[in-house]
Structure formats: C-alpha cells, structure tokens
Short mmCIF file of C-alpha atoms in Angstrom, two decimals:
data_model
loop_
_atom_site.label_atom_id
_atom_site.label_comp_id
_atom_site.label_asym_id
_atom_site.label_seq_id
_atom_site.Cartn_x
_atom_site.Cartn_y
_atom_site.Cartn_z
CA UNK N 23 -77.18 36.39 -125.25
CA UNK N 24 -76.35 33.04 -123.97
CA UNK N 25 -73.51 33.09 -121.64
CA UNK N 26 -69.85 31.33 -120.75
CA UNK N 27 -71.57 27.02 -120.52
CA UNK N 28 -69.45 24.32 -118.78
CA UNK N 29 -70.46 20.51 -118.23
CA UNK N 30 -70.48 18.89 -115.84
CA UNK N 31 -71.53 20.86 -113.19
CA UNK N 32 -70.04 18.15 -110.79
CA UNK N 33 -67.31 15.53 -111.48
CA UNK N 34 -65.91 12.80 -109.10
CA UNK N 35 -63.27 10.90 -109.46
CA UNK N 36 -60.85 8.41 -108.17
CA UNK N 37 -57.41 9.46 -108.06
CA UNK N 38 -54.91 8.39 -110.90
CA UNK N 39 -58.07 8.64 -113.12
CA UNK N 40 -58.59 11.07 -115.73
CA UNK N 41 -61.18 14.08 -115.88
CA UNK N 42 -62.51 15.58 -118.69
CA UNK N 43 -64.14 19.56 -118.34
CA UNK N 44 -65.90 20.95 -121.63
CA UNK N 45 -66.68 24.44 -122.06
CA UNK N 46 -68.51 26.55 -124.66
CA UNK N 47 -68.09 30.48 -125.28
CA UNK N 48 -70.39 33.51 -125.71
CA UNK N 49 -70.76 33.28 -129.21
CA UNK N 50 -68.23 35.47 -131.31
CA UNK N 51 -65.66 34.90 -128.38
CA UNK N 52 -62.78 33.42 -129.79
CA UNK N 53 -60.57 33.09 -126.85
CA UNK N 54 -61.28 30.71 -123.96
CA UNK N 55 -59.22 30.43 -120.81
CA UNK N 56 -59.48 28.15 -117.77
CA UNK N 57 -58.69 28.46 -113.91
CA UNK N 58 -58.58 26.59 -110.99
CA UNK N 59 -59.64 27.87 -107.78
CA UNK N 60 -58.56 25.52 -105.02
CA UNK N 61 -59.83 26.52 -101.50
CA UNK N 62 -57.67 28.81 -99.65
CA UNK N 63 -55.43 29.55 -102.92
CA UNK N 64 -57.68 31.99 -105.51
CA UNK N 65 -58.14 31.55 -108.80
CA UNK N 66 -54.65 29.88 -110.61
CA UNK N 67 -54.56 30.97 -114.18
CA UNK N 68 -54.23 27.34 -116.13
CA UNK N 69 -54.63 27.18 -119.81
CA UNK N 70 -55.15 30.10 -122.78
CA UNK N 71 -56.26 29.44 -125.85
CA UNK N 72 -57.51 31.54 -128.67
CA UNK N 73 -58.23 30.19 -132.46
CA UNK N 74 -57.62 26.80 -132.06
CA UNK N 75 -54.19 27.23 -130.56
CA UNK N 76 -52.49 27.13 -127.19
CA UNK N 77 -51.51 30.61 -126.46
CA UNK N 78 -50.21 30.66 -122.83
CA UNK N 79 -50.87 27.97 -119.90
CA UNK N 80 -49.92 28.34 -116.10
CA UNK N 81 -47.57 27.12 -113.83
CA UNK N 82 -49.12 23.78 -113.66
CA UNK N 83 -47.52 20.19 -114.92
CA UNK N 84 -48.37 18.44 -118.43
CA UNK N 85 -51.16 16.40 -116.96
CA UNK N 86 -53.07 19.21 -117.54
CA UNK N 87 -53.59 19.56 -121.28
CA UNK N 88 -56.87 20.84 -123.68
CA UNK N 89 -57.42 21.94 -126.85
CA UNK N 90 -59.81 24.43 -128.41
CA UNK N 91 -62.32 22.84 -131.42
CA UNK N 92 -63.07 24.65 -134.28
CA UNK N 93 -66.31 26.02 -132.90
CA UNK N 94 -64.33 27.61 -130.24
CA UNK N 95 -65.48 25.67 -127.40
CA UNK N 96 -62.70 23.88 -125.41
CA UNK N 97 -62.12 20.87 -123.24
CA UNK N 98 -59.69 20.63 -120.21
CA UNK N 99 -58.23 17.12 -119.81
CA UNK N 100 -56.58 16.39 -116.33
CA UNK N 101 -54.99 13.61 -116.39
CA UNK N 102 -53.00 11.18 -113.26
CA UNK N 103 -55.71 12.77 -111.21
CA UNK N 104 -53.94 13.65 -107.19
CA UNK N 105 -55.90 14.49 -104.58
CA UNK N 106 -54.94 18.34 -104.66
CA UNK N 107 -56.46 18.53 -108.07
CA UNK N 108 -60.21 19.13 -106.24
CA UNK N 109 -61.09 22.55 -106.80
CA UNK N 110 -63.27 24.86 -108.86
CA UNK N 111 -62.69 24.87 -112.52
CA UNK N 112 -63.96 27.52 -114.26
CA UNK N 113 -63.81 28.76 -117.85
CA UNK N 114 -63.91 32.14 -119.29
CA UNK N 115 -64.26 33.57 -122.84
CA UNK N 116 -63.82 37.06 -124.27
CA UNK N 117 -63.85 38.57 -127.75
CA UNK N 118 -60.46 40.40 -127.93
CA UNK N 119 -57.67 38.15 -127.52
CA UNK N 120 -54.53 39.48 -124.73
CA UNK N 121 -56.41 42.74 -122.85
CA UNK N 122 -60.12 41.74 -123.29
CA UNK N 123 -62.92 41.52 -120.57
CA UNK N 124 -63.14 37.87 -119.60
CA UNK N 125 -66.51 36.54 -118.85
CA UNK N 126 -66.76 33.36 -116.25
CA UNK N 127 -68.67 30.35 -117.03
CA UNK N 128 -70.66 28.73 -114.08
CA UNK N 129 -67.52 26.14 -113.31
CA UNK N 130 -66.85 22.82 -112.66
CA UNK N 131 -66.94 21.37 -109.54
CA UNK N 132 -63.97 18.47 -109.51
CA UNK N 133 -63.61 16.46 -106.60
CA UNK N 134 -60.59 13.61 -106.22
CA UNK N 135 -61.32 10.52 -103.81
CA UNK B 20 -43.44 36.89 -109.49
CA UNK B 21 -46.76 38.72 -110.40
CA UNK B 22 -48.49 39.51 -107.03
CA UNK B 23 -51.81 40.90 -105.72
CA UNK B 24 -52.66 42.19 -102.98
CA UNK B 25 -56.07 42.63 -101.08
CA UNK B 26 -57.09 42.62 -97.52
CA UNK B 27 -59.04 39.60 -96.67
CA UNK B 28 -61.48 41.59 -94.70
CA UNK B 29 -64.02 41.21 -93.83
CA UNK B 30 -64.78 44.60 -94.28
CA UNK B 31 -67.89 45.18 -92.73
CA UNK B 32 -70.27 48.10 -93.17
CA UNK B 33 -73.90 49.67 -92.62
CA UNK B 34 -76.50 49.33 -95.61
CA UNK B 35 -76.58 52.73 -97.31
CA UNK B 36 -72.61 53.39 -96.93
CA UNK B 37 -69.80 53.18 -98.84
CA UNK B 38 -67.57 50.02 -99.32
CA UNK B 39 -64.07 51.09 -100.28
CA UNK B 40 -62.25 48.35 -101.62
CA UNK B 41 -58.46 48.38 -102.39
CA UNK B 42 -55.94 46.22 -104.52
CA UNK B 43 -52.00 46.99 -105.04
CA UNK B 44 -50.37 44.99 -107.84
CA UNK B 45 -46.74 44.55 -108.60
CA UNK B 46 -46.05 44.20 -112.09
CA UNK B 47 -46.35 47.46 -113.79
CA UNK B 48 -46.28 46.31 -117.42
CA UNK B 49 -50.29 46.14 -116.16
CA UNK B 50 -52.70 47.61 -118.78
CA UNK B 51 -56.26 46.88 -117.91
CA UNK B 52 -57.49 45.92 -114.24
CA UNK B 53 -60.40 44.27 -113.83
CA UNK B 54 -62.94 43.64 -110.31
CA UNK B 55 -64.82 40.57 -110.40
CA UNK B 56 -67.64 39.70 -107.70
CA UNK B 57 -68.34 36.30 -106.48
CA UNK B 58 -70.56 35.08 -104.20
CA UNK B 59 -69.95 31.78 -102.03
CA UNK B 60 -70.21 28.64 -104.53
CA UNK B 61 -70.58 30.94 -107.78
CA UNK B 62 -67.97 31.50 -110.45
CA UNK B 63 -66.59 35.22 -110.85
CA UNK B 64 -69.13 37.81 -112.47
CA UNK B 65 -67.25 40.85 -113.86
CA UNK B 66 -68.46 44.38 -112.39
CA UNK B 67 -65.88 46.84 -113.31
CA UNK B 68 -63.37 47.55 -116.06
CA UNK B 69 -60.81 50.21 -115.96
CA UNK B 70 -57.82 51.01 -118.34
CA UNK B 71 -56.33 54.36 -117.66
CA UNK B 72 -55.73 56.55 -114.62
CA UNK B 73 -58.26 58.15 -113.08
CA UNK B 74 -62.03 56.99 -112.23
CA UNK B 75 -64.88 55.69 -113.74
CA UNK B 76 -68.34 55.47 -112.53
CA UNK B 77 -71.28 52.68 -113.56
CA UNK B 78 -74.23 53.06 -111.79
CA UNK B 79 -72.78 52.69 -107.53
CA UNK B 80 -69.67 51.92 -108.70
CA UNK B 81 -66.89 53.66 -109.16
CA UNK B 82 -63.39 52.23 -110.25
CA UNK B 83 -60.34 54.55 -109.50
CA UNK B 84 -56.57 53.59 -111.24
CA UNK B 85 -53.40 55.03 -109.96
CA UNK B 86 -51.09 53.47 -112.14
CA UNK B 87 -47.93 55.20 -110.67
CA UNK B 88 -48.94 54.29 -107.32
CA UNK B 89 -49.91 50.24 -108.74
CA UNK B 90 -53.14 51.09 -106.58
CA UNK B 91 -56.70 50.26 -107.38
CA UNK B 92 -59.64 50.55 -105.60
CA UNK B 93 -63.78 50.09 -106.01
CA UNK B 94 -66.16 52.17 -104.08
CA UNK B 95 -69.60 51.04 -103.91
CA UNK B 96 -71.96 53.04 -102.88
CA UNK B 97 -75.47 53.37 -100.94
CA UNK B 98 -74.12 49.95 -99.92
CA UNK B 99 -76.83 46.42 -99.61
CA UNK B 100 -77.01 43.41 -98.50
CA UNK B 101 -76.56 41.37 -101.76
CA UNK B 102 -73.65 43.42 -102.39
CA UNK B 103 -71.88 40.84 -99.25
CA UNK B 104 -69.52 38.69 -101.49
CA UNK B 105 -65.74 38.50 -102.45
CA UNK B 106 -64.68 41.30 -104.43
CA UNK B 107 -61.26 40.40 -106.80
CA UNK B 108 -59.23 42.46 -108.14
CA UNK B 109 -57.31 41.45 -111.52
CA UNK B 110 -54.83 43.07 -113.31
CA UNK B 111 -54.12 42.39 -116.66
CA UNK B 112 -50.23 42.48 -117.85
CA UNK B 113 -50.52 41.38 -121.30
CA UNK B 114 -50.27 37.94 -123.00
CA UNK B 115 -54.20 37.24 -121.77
CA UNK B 116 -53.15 36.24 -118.19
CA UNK B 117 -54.97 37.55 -115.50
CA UNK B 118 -54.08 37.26 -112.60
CA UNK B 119 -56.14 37.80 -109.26
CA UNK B 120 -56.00 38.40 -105.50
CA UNK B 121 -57.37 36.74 -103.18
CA UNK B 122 -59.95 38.60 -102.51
CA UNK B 123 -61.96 40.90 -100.19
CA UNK B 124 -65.22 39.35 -98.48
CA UNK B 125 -67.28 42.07 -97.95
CA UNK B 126 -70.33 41.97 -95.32
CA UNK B 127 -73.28 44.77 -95.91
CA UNK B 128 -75.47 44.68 -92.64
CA UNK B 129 -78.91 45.37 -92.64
#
C-alpha cells in the first residue's frame, strides 16, 4: 500500500512570493492534515481537512490557505512568503476523521531567501 | 493552552536495555495518544497507539496510559542502535488536532 506522497521534496523561494505544497493520501483516507515543523519549535498543527472541507486550521494567519480536491489529495498555498515560514511541511492522512491514526507523508522542505 | 511535555534528553542508554520514555499532557478532554518516531531529516513514522488506561505491548514496545495522572510513557525494550531518534508524544483531544511535544532524542550505544 502506497503511502502519505508530497511534492516537492524541496522548494525555494524568495520572500513575499508564494509557495505551493501538494499532497496525496493513502488511498481510502479521507482526511488530510498539514504541519509545520520549524527548527527549535516541533511540529505546529496548520490546516485539517476532511471531504473536501476545511475542518479545523491552527493558530497561523490567512496567508496560509488550501483546499482538499475531490480525490482527496490537498494543496497548501502559503502565500506573502516571510522568512520564518522555512520549515518542514509535512502532510498526514488517516481514515477516521477526529481520533484516527495519522500517517506522515515524507514532507516538504520550504526554504525563504 | 494545550501543552506537552517531554524531556529533551538525551536519554542515553546501553544496547540491550530499556528506554523509558515519558510524556505529561494537560488537557484532559484527551482520548487517544499517539508516539511517533523520527529520525534527523525524516517526517514522523507512527509506532504506538494507545486509547485507554493501562498498557499495551507490540513487539519491544510497550505503551502505558494513566489518564488520571495525564501521564504517558513508551518502554522499548532490548534497546539498538537504530532505535537513536526523537520519540513524540501526541495526544489527541478531539476535533482531529494533534498536538505534539517536543520530543525526546534518544541515543542507543553500541
């Protein structure tokens, strides 16, 4: 079974730019959640979002927005990029939606110049 | 504020002994915890799940809850090398949000 798949592996950008992060489930996960991990802070709960809709996000500002596609894969737009936004983003999926086991994708390393 | 605690560590033992690895949480609307593993430059990989109190064993691992306490802890045992990584702890309180300490970097010596 083909596990939690994020692209790009690597992103650099300039700051005040925009960065886009996609992610794709374990098939017959319908939920899909994404984290930062910034060094020195631990993982950062950002975004929740299970059936197409935005269930819960993190205490993080509007520039950071996604959406979930019909096919249950999800993109992660950051937007206004600051220098503090470099950091780890990784995505997770699980099959029960609130209490589920959430399985980590491989992450996206973001990096703001 | 949801908090989690862990000692940074490093906590360092012996290959072939036991790693005993706590986490206290605050918010005790928890329902499931969770202990993730990561190794330096790799995403989180799930190890243990436990939902009630008590302990549960897979394979060298063994989760125990103490929910009136807000105490859990992984043992590993007959300790290894590739066991050395960052062990997180993650409680679940409902509404999907996990959220995790910091972490414990354990280091198994040869």
């Amino acid at each position: 079974e083909a596990g939690v798949t994020q692209s790009p592996t690597h992103l650099i950008k300039t700051r005040g730019q925009q960065a886009t992060l996609r992610c794709s489930p374990i098939s017959g996960h319908t939920s899909v959640y994404w984290y930062q991990q910034a060094l020195g802070l631990g993982l950062q709960f950002l975004l929740w979002y299970d059936e197409g809709e935005e269930r819960n996000r993190g205490n993080f500002p509007p520039r950071f927005s996604g959406r979930q596609f019909p096919n249950y894969s999800s993109e992660l737009n950051v937007n206004a990029l600051e220098l503090e936004d470099s950091a780890l983003y990784l995505c997770a999926s699980s099959q029960l939606a609130g209490v589920g086991e959430q399985y980590f994708g491989p992450g996206t390393r973001l990096t703001v110049t | 504020q949801k908090e989690v605690e862990q000692n940074s560590g490093p906590l360092s033992v012996p290959e072939g002994a036991i790693a005993s690895l706590n986490c206290t949480y605050s918010d005790r609307g928890s329902q499931s915890f969770f202990w993730y593993r990561q190794y330096s430059g790799k995403s989180p990989e799930l190890i243990m799940s436990i939902y009630s109190n008590g302990d549960k064993e897979d394979g060298r691992f063994t989760a125990q809850l103490n929910k009136a306490s807000q105490y859990v802890s992984l043992l590993i045992r007959d300790s290894q090398p590739s066991d050395s990584a960052t062990y997180l702890c993650a409680p679940n309180s409902g509404y999907s949000t996990l959220t995790f300490g910091k972490g414990t970097m354990l280091l198994v010596s040869p």
